[in-house]
Structure formats: structure tokens, C-alpha cells
Amino acid sequence: MAERAAGPGRVGRRRALDEAEVVDAALRLLDRGGVEAVSVRGVAAGIGVAPNTVYTYFPDKAALLRALAERVLAEVDHAAAGSAGLPWRDRVHALAADLRARLLARPGAVGLLLSAPMDGPHALALGETLLAVLGEAGLAPREAARACYLLIVQVLGSVALEVAELEEGPVPAERERVAARREALRAVPAEHFPRTAAMADTVAEYISTEQFTWSIDRVLDGLTAVRPAPTGDAPGTDGTGAPGTGTPGRGRRS
Amino acid sequence: MAERAAGPGRVGRRRALDEAEVVDAALRLLDRGGVEAVSVRGVAAGIGVAPNTVYTYFPDKAALLRALAERVLAEVDHAAAGSAGLPWRDRVHALAADLRARLLARPGAVGLLLSAPMDGPHALALGETLLAVLGEAGLAPREAARACYLLIVQVLGSVALEVAELEEGPVPAERERVAARREALRAVPAEHFPRTAAMADTVAEYISTEQFTWSIDRVLDGLTAVRPAPTGDAPGTDGTGAPGTGTPGRGRRS
DNA sequence: ACCTGAACACCGTTCAAGT
DNA sequence: ACCTGAACACCGTTCAAGT
């Protein structure tokens, strides 16, 4: 049904496609059936062209998928992160939430982002925006950069695990996905996994927005927690790499 | 060469395979060529059997891949996390580092873990071990569970992004991978991405062990940072989900 | 430069059949 | 229960050819 892409600029029969048109077709397939639905032949069929025509625009399928990943990142809304009125934590949350929402809306997309280097212009733009917010938060540039990666990893990783549980087809509402997890977790044998079984309700909520927000909050706490200054004063190499030394906070409440 | 799996129990011609043998063959393919090298036909060929024989043991390829993911998790070393002498932070670091190392040794594996529900026994065991450590650290059970997911997401996510940059074939040493990133980052246009360009060296080190350890440390800081107690005293639903409220720490050093 | 038909070496999966 | 041959509807990619 209406596979032919009713773009207004179509002139005669088939002429002068461009990269964007090919990526559009790929995106349509991605939205319908996830990453594995994106095939060179499918894309070609989607724009009414022979399979090998795709190779006029991309050297191989991997290049097409990278372009598709970039295309998805292009839609992320940087505005919320940029609005200077908000506290910086809210701006990080806004950016993280927007990225998550976009990726949940296209269940195949996160796998794409995690399986190719994030080095395209829109990936860079995302990092740049986040760097700006973290810089305004008072983090030193080096810390801000590391924090940037930490946050991106957290967002992409959690969406990936969320999406991994989805069946084909439309994405159920969050509360139903949580309910399904809760049900499945009833099968966990308490004699082998006592803590997991005891906390099944919380484990069921791993994929929830609340857990997502909580995680980001803990990360932000960690980024701003007071900790002993690195050995020297020079910003060159600092010795924070050694694990376990320096335990600034301590567990509280029982 | 020597594709035939020289298990000692082979009796006559071909008889009584079992699931494990099939997964073994899949693991061999995974190690040689990543996830995309794991094909039903390849696995069958690896054990000298017709392609459709695989369907005697697994209903479809997805089930085989899930079993393969479990198999990879089975090798994670829980001992370091369990040794009661160490401070709890060190134990978390040990577990995280071991998981990362295993996954870097099998570049295809992390994609496997991130594309199927982590609900097998070894996945549960990993969570249980981490829950125990976090419990001993003084986190309340509910916090410990959430923290557990936060940490797993961080480890899997960062390894996935690391691995995404790898070419086919043997994994170069970390310092070479960082150097390659540094070189590639010289192409980032400073007029569009000034902060990224300025911090290129740190960005190049995103995939380093040092960044990995730093990230885990910041997460652990966040988990133990003193923060305002949730609204009530009841451990039921707490209101921590609201973003932006509560800014326990503040950026320091300029 | 852009597009094609035809072919290559692959896939996952099913089915009816054999032991 | 376990394994097979043969077939189905697919893949990504290459090549020589056409405009």
C-alpha cells in the first residue's frame, strides 16, 4: 500500500534519486519491522528501483545503516537542553528523555546506534549540546567530556535493554510492559535468586520511565558529589583511574 | 580446519548431539566473525550435520542466539565480587571489569546481550551477585535493585559503543584504538563543534579502561551521595521520579 | 552519472520422509 | 526422537551492459 513515496518533486518516470530518498525508504522499513526489516532489496523496492541501484549511493549496506542512524539522531530535539532558564539538571533530563522517547518510537533504531561508530555530524551535535550543558553546570571541560559519554552510554544502553524485550509490531504501553515483566518474574526461583525474587516488583520496573529518570539522577549526583581532588593540581593526567580508592559518600539508611 | 568438534564422547557416526554442542558451534562462529557470522547453516556445518537439524534443538535462530548469550554470561567470574575482604566499591569494580573484559574478548557478544531479554539463569545470577554487593554496601533493597540495573546498563552500553568501532578481525590494543580515534577526531570542524574539538583527546579516550573505571566510580558516587530523604518514610512509592528537584551536590573546581 | 538484468553465493525455515 | 534431502522465499553484492 502506497509504497512509492509520493514526494511532490517526482517528474517523469524514475530519475535522480538522492541519498536522502534512499535513507527515507530505509527509515520506513525500520519503522515497520525493526533493523532486520531493512534490506537493500527492500529499500530498492520501496522506491521502485532495481536492488543494485542502491549501490550508486552507498558502497554497502553498512554505509546505508550508518546514514540511517544519523538520520534518526537528526530528529533529536536540542532545544529543551538549550533553554537557558532551566536548571542544568532539568536540561540534561530533557535531552535524555527526548532521546529515549525518539528511540522507543523506533524500536529498531537503538540497535543501529550501538552497532556503528557514533561519528556523524548529528552524533557530534548531540555530544556538543550535552557538553555545553555540563560545562554550564560547573564541570571542568575534561570532566564534562567524560560525563557526556557516561550519560550517552546510560541512555542508549537502557533503551537497548528496554527494546530487547519487545515483540514485533506496535510497542505496548509502559505499564503493560512492566506488568508483563512482573508476571514473568514470578517464575524466578527464590531458592536460587532470593534477592531478585524479593525485589521482583522493582526489577519489573527496570524498563520504566521512573527507573530511567532515577538512573540519570544518580549519575548527575555522582558527577557533582564532592570528592577528594586528584593528586596534583595539573589538569593533565589525573590518577582517578585507580579503583576503590576514595570513598566520598557512604551508604545511609540502615 | 578441525571444524568437527573433537569431543571425547563421539561414538559412531553422528548421534545424540545435545543443545550444548550446538551452542558450542555457535560460539566458535561468534568468536571468528562476530554476530553476523552466526548462521544456522554455519552452526550445522560446524558440527557436521544438515542445516535443519538445528531445529531439533532450537525452535528458531532467535532461541539459539539467546542460548548463546546465556553461554557467554556463564563465563563471568563472580568470585571477585564475592570476596568479602574487599571494600564493596572494589568488588563492584571487579565484577564490572571482568564482564567488560569477557565481552571485549568476544566482540560479537555484547550485541547479543543487548538484543534479547536478559532473563536466563546466568543473567539472573549476575544480577543476584550485584544485588548482594550493593546490599552489603548499605543500600536499601529497592535502591540496590535500581542501582543494579544502572550498573549493568553502564557496562553493557559502554562495551557496545566500544565494540561498534571495531573492524572485523582481531581486536587491536586499547592504546591503538584510542590513537585511531584521536586521529579521526582531528577531522571534527572546530567552528561547528568547538567543545568537542577542544576536548578531542578526552573524547578519544571514551573507549579506554580509564573512562570505563571513571564512569563506574561516578555512578558509585551517585549511589552513595547524601540526598534529601524521599517524601515519606514508607519504602513503598517514593517521589524521586520528578526530575530536577533536589540538587545535593554542586560542581566544584571553577 | 545513473540505472538495469542476470547471476553468484549465501540466508532461515518448512515439509515430507526416513530411522 | 532425531536426522535428512529438497525446496521455498529470501538475502548482499558483483559484473557487464545500457542510457
XYZ file of C-alpha atoms (C1' of nucleotides) in Angstrom:
546
model
C 0.000 0.000 0.000
C 1.406 3.321 -1.211
C 4.962 2.059 -1.191
C 6.018 4.518 -3.884
C 6.841 7.610 -1.775
C 4.511 10.298 -3.026
C 7.105 13.059 -2.929
C 5.954 16.148 -4.819
C 9.129 16.533 -6.847
C 8.718 13.373 -8.887
C 8.908 14.389 -12.543
C 8.846 11.691 -15.182
C 9.448 8.035 -14.520
C 12.449 7.420 -12.353
C 15.185 9.955 -12.237
C 17.751 11.491 -9.980
C 17.132 9.897 -6.669
C 19.341 11.146 -3.961
C 20.814 9.734 -0.802
C 18.048 11.187 1.336
C 15.394 9.377 -0.645
C 17.160 6.094 -0.137
C 17.526 6.723 3.597
C 13.845 7.671 3.747
C 12.893 4.321 2.319
C 15.173 2.592 4.803
C 13.575 4.523 7.647
C 10.137 3.390 6.537
C 11.288 -0.216 6.678
C 12.922 0.343 10.056
C 9.692 1.695 11.468
C 7.663 -1.169 10.123
C 9.784 -4.101 11.111
C 12.916 -3.152 13.018
C 16.525 -3.363 11.892
C 16.174 -6.773 10.354
C 13.493 -5.468 8.024
C 15.954 -3.026 6.500
C 17.303 -4.834 3.473
C 18.988 -3.450 0.405
C 16.395 -5.132 -1.753
C 13.554 -3.861 0.380
C 14.825 -0.315 0.202
C 15.155 -0.584 -3.557
C 11.626 -1.945 -3.845
C 10.367 0.871 -1.638
C 11.481 3.455 -4.137
C 10.666 1.388 -7.194
C 14.163 0.692 -8.359
C 16.387 -2.316 -9.021
C 18.229 -3.710 -5.978
C 21.677 -2.788 -7.196
C 20.725 0.845 -7.726
C 21.251 1.328 -4.004
C 24.961 0.844 -4.630
C 25.008 4.025 -6.647
C 24.504 5.912 -3.396
C 26.095 3.725 -0.743
C 29.129 1.492 -1.077
C 27.493 -1.240 1.003
C 24.686 -1.952 3.391
C 26.716 -0.922 6.428
C 27.119 2.580 4.997
C 23.382 2.783 4.448
C 22.762 1.775 8.048
C 25.182 4.408 9.296
C 23.344 7.042 7.310
C 20.103 5.749 8.766
C 21.461 6.054 12.294
C 22.449 9.641 11.593
C 19.010 10.320 10.244
C 17.431 9.144 13.461
C 19.748 11.327 15.538
C 18.854 14.298 13.368
C 15.396 14.311 14.893
C 16.525 14.708 18.476
C 15.327 17.966 19.955
C 18.216 20.032 21.285
C 16.015 22.985 22.162
C 14.982 21.780 25.603
C 18.606 21.250 26.581
C 19.443 24.726 25.367
C 16.760 26.785 27.090
C 18.855 28.818 29.478
C 16.102 29.401 32.008
C 16.030 25.854 33.305
C 18.367 24.414 35.937
C 21.053 22.350 34.281
C 19.829 19.065 35.727
C 16.448 19.613 34.121
C 18.133 20.328 30.826
C 20.071 17.097 30.940
C 16.877 15.269 31.826
C 15.045 16.900 28.947
C 17.685 15.876 26.443
C 17.914 12.344 27.813
C 14.157 11.922 27.865
C 13.784 13.209 24.336
C 16.462 10.890 23.018
C 14.873 7.974 24.830
C 11.420 8.804 23.508
C 12.643 9.021 19.904
C 14.376 5.697 20.211
C 11.404 3.995 21.810
C 9.238 5.283 18.988
C 11.510 3.457 16.545
C 12.386 0.217 18.297
C 14.976 -0.737 15.720
C 16.933 2.482 15.930
C 18.918 1.982 19.103
C 20.489 -1.187 17.780
C 21.617 0.841 14.824
C 23.257 3.467 17.018
C 25.002 0.879 19.133
C 26.415 -1.078 16.233
C 28.213 1.639 14.315
C 30.655 4.343 15.394
C 28.786 7.457 16.502
C 30.882 9.840 14.486
C 28.415 11.537 12.167
C 27.562 15.228 12.395
C 24.348 14.699 14.326
C 26.090 12.428 16.799
C 28.701 15.131 17.260
C 25.989 17.746 17.656
C 24.368 15.732 20.412
C 27.669 15.477 22.249
C 28.334 19.156 21.761
C 24.976 20.148 23.231
C 25.478 17.914 26.223
C 29.000 19.235 26.705
C 27.641 22.765 26.784
C 25.084 21.971 29.466
C 27.617 20.130 31.603
C 30.071 22.973 31.201
C 27.485 25.455 32.414
C 26.829 23.125 35.325
C 30.314 23.888 36.518
C 32.134 20.751 35.468
C 35.669 21.237 34.233
C 35.920 20.539 30.486
C 37.640 17.204 30.942
C 35.059 16.062 33.468
C 32.276 17.327 31.265
C 33.519 15.282 28.332
C 33.757 12.112 30.368
C 30.368 12.790 31.885
C 28.979 13.251 28.408
C 29.999 9.761 27.420
C 28.736 8.334 30.686
C 25.323 9.846 30.062
C 25.058 8.825 26.423
C 26.033 5.290 27.345
C 23.369 5.242 30.030
C 20.620 6.442 27.716
C 21.478 4.192 24.793
C 22.153 1.192 26.998
C 18.909 1.415 28.893
C 16.837 1.910 25.765
C 18.575 -1.048 24.166
C 17.671 -3.329 27.058
C 14.151 -1.947 27.044
C 13.686 -2.572 23.359
C 15.244 -6.027 23.580
C 12.123 -7.243 25.333
C 9.729 -6.046 22.676
C 7.955 -8.383 20.330
C 7.480 -7.468 16.716
C 4.737 -4.986 15.992
C 3.451 -1.932 17.854
C 5.029 -1.076 21.220
C 2.689 -1.720 24.167
C 2.239 0.949 26.808
C 4.824 1.077 29.550
C 2.535 -0.138 32.283
C 1.717 -3.201 30.270
C 5.338 -3.933 29.586
C 6.067 -3.632 33.284
C 3.130 -5.884 34.078
C 4.389 -8.492 31.635
C 7.806 -8.404 33.261
C 6.259 -8.730 36.711
C 4.353 -11.752 35.565
C 7.441 -13.345 34.006
C 9.470 -12.666 37.139
C 7.115 -14.786 39.200
C 8.939 -17.727 37.673
C 12.261 -16.749 39.275
C 13.162 -19.451 41.808
C 13.575 -17.757 45.181
C 15.829 -20.515 46.461
C 18.465 -19.684 43.853
C 17.914 -15.955 43.469
C 16.462 -14.773 46.766
C 17.199 -11.067 46.406
C 15.966 -10.899 42.835
C 12.790 -12.725 43.760
C 12.244 -10.472 46.766
C 12.642 -7.342 44.692
C 10.694 -8.612 41.688
C 8.446 -5.552 41.577
C 11.398 -3.207 41.332
C 13.095 -5.460 38.807
C 9.918 -5.417 36.731
C 10.210 -1.648 36.689
C 13.703 -1.653 35.219
C 12.228 -0.675 31.884
C 10.108 2.122 33.325
C 10.464 5.851 32.867
C 10.828 6.113 36.614
C 13.883 3.857 36.671
C 15.295 5.768 33.718
C 14.912 9.099 35.462
C 16.228 7.703 38.715
C 19.334 6.399 36.969
C 20.067 9.716 35.320
C 19.576 11.414 38.669
C 22.054 9.115 40.362
C 24.553 9.776 37.600
C 24.109 13.514 37.994
C 24.543 13.133 41.743
C 27.756 11.287 41.102
C 29.013 13.945 38.757
C 28.543 16.662 41.337
C 29.369 14.761 44.519
C 32.212 16.315 46.427
C 35.238 14.094 46.191
C 38.899 14.435 47.064
C 40.745 16.456 44.449
C 43.042 14.417 42.167
C 46.628 14.008 43.355
C 48.148 17.078 41.751
C 46.761 20.390 40.627
C 47.725 19.973 36.978
C 44.779 19.143 34.688
C 46.964 16.830 32.591
C 46.808 13.214 33.730
C 44.962 12.639 36.919
C 45.053 9.434 38.881
C 41.324 8.840 39.248
C 41.677 5.589 37.345
C 42.673 3.546 40.381
C 39.572 1.692 41.510
C 38.323 1.698 45.018
C 40.401 4.483 46.457
C 38.439 7.414 47.663
C 35.020 6.634 49.047
C 33.466 10.063 49.315
C 29.975 9.051 50.239
C 28.783 6.166 52.363
C 25.612 4.156 52.304
C 22.968 5.573 54.541
C 19.555 4.488 55.877
C 20.245 1.188 57.580
C 40.406 -26.657 9.838
C 39.286 -29.068 12.538
C 35.717 -27.909 12.299
C 34.381 -31.215 13.636
C 34.494 -30.568 17.424
C 36.773 -33.256 18.777
C 34.682 -34.012 21.828
C 35.744 -37.228 23.515
C 32.266 -38.706 23.694
C 31.775 -39.140 19.946
C 30.825 -42.781 19.386
C 29.884 -43.896 15.936
C 28.979 -41.578 13.101
C 26.625 -38.893 14.190
C 24.394 -39.440 17.156
C 22.820 -37.730 20.070
C 24.019 -34.205 19.845
C 22.783 -32.001 22.571
C 21.960 -28.342 22.938
C 25.354 -27.543 24.410
C 27.139 -28.897 21.383
C 25.069 -26.694 19.109
C 25.753 -23.639 21.252
C 29.462 -24.507 21.259
C 29.498 -24.432 17.497
C 27.674 -21.106 17.526
C 30.204 -19.709 19.985
C 33.046 -20.712 17.688
C 31.420 -18.805 14.842
C 30.790 -15.825 17.097
C 34.440 -15.669 18.060
C 35.624 -15.919 14.497
C 33.360 -13.402 12.815
C 31.006 -11.653 15.210
C 27.241 -11.975 15.440
C 26.646 -11.864 11.736
C 28.841 -14.933 11.301
C 26.481 -16.972 13.446
C 24.149 -18.629 10.968
C 22.011 -21.686 11.374
C 23.675 -23.244 8.377
C 27.124 -22.368 9.668
C 26.411 -23.914 13.032
C 25.116 -27.055 11.358
C 28.195 -27.259 9.170
C 30.387 -26.767 12.234
C 29.088 -29.932 13.784
C 28.785 -31.839 10.527
C 25.048 -32.007 10.300
C 22.288 -30.906 7.933
C 21.060 -27.313 8.400
C 17.611 -28.256 9.552
C 18.949 -30.488 12.309
C 19.470 -27.354 14.363
C 15.692 -27.096 14.583
C 15.620 -30.276 16.597
C 17.192 -28.341 19.448
C 16.010 -24.785 18.981
C 12.685 -23.588 17.614
C 14.348 -20.803 15.656
C 17.531 -18.818 15.288
C 16.500 -16.293 17.931
C 16.304 -19.036 20.541
C 19.762 -20.216 19.576
C 21.096 -16.689 19.966
C 19.505 -16.373 23.387
C 21.175 -19.582 24.466
C 24.438 -18.242 23.113
C 24.066 -15.055 25.141
C 23.497 -17.114 28.257
C 26.565 -19.143 27.460
C 28.693 -16.028 27.331
C 27.334 -14.823 30.664
C 28.108 -18.188 32.200
C 31.797 -17.404 31.977
C 31.657 -14.235 34.041
C 33.681 -14.570 37.226
C 31.570 -13.885 40.291
C 34.344 -14.771 42.710
C 35.984 -11.355 42.789
C 32.688 -9.697 43.599
C 32.110 -12.175 46.385
C 35.416 -11.985 48.227
C 34.317 -10.472 51.494
C 37.654 -8.936 52.367
C 37.497 -6.210 49.727
C 35.687 -2.883 50.098
C 32.378 -3.020 48.293
C 33.402 -0.481 45.662
C 36.321 -2.640 44.669
C 34.025 -5.614 44.385
C 31.703 -3.783 42.046
C 34.699 -2.664 40.012
C 35.996 -6.216 39.841
C 32.707 -7.566 38.571
C 32.273 -4.757 36.064
C 35.822 -5.080 34.800
C 35.508 -8.836 34.416
C 32.269 -8.548 32.488
C 33.787 -5.900 30.258
C 36.882 -7.969 29.618
C 34.860 -11.045 28.655
C 32.764 -9.033 26.266
C 35.742 -7.322 24.678
C 37.317 -10.718 24.148
C 34.244 -11.700 22.118
C 33.347 -8.581 20.167
C 30.101 -10.023 18.922
C 28.784 -10.978 22.330
C 27.583 -7.649 23.644
C 25.272 -7.174 20.696
C 23.764 -10.491 21.587
C 23.137 -9.476 25.193
C 21.599 -6.186 24.174
C 19.228 -7.650 21.633
C 17.446 -10.261 23.704
C 15.776 -10.141 27.116
C 18.328 -10.858 29.847
C 16.191 -13.374 31.654
C 18.248 -16.545 31.619
C 19.688 -18.134 34.759
C 23.156 -16.695 34.281
C 21.758 -13.240 33.700
C 19.789 -13.624 36.913
C 22.888 -14.867 38.713
C 24.801 -11.787 37.651
C 22.060 -9.542 38.970
C 21.874 -11.512 42.192
C 25.598 -11.179 42.828
C 25.497 -7.467 42.197
C 22.442 -7.096 44.412
C 24.314 -8.805 47.221
C 27.289 -6.481 46.977
C 25.109 -3.401 46.833
C 23.102 -4.650 49.767
C 26.242 -5.073 51.835
C 27.231 -1.575 50.801
C 24.301 -0.339 52.796
C 21.818 0.420 50.048
C 18.211 -0.336 50.820
C 16.929 -3.292 48.753
C 14.894 -1.126 46.454
C 17.799 1.226 45.809
C 20.125 -1.721 45.366
C 17.908 -3.203 42.691
C 17.692 0.032 40.767
C 21.412 0.553 41.149
C 21.964 -2.928 39.815
C 20.224 -2.088 36.573
C 22.006 1.242 36.332
C 25.354 -0.522 36.579
C 24.551 -3.316 34.149
C 23.302 -0.776 31.638
C 26.501 1.204 32.028
C 28.751 -1.796 31.479
C 26.864 -3.234 28.525
C 26.304 0.158 26.940
C 29.910 1.225 27.095
C 31.193 -2.072 25.768
C 28.681 -1.895 22.930
C 29.905 1.538 21.865
C 33.478 0.375 22.205
C 32.919 -2.669 20.065
C 30.953 -0.699 17.493
C 34.171 0.910 16.348
C 35.998 -2.325 15.749
C 36.758 -3.635 12.297
C 36.464 -7.300 11.551
C 39.291 -9.472 12.779
C 41.482 -9.381 15.891
C 40.932 -6.565 18.386
C 43.790 -4.017 18.418
C 45.278 -2.961 21.739
C 43.483 -0.221 23.594
C 46.177 2.390 23.058
C 45.990 1.855 19.322
C 42.235 2.136 19.322
C 42.475 5.371 21.243
C 45.150 6.638 18.865
C 42.946 5.832 15.881
C 40.081 7.760 17.455
C 42.352 10.693 18.181
C 43.432 10.753 14.586
C 39.850 10.553 13.305
C 38.773 13.317 15.676
C 41.204 15.719 14.061
C 38.639 15.967 11.297
C 35.999 17.457 13.618
C 35.352 21.042 12.484
C 36.037 23.308 15.463
C 33.758 26.017 14.088
C 30.739 23.753 14.396
C 31.752 21.661 17.397
C 34.128 23.829 19.428
C 33.888 21.949 22.710
C 34.225 18.544 21.126
C 37.210 19.701 19.117
C 38.814 21.254 22.183
C 38.405 18.079 24.203
C 39.338 15.719 21.392
C 41.917 13.906 23.489
C 39.406 13.094 26.184
C 36.818 12.131 23.588
C 39.361 9.807 22.007
C 39.672 8.115 25.393
C 35.949 7.366 25.655
C 36.693 3.772 24.806
C 39.515 3.462 27.340
C 39.638 1.451 30.532
C 40.252 4.691 32.368
C 36.986 6.217 31.153
C 35.202 2.975 31.992
C 36.520 2.966 35.548
C 35.835 6.663 35.949
C 32.228 6.190 34.843
C 31.649 3.363 37.291
C 33.181 5.492 40.024
C 30.878 8.386 39.292
C 27.912 6.043 39.364
C 29.014 4.643 42.711
C 29.452 8.189 43.994
C 25.925 8.951 42.900
C 24.559 5.889 44.611
C 26.049 6.893 47.924
C 25.730 10.657 47.728
C 23.715 12.088 50.569
C 20.437 13.323 49.242
C 17.184 14.518 50.790
C 15.135 11.582 52.016
C 12.066 10.760 49.883
C 8.845 12.485 50.913
C 7.576 9.930 53.390
C 9.241 7.251 55.451
C 7.392 4.371 53.822
C 9.527 2.352 51.394
C 6.587 1.897 49.027
C 6.420 4.505 46.292
C 8.844 7.327 46.640
C 8.741 10.552 44.721
C 12.287 10.563 43.396
C 10.979 10.378 39.853
C 10.422 14.109 39.492
C 13.376 15.495 37.570
C 15.405 18.409 38.695
C 14.284 18.685 42.272
C 16.985 18.117 44.806
C 20.480 19.168 43.828
C 22.536 17.595 46.559
C 25.980 18.336 45.234
C 27.309 21.213 43.184
C 30.056 21.419 40.631
C 33.375 22.342 42.126
C 36.774 23.439 40.761
C 35.965 26.539 38.697
C 26.424 9.605 -13.751
C 22.777 6.650 -13.092
C 20.237 2.600 -13.667
C 19.483 -2.325 -15.235
C 19.199 -7.832 -15.838
C 21.308 -11.628 -14.582
C 23.948 -14.180 -11.832
C 26.830 -15.550 -7.536
C 26.989 -17.445 -3.074
C 24.573 -17.218 0.537
C 20.395 -16.978 4.194
C 16.215 -19.027 7.739
C 12.635 -22.143 7.649
C 9.302 -25.828 6.280
C 7.801 -30.291 4.838
C 7.525 -34.925 3.858
C 10.311 -38.725 4.514
C 13.405 -41.879 6.636
C 15.495 -44.406 11.014
C 13.263 -38.721 18.973
C 16.486 -37.451 15.764
C 18.197 -36.601 11.340
C 17.760 -35.876 6.176
C 17.021 -34.035 1.009
C 14.738 -30.878 -1.301
C 12.509 -26.886 -1.786
C 10.615 -22.033 -0.570
C 11.283 -17.245 -0.407
C 14.515 -14.565 0.638
C 19.458 -12.095 1.286
C 24.024 -8.710 -0.145
C 26.958 -7.939 -3.808
C 29.231 -8.011 -8.443
C 29.557 -7.529 -13.324
C 28.851 -6.370 -17.868
C 25.726 -3.658 -20.278
C 22.800 0.083 -21.442
C 21.452 5.401 -21.364
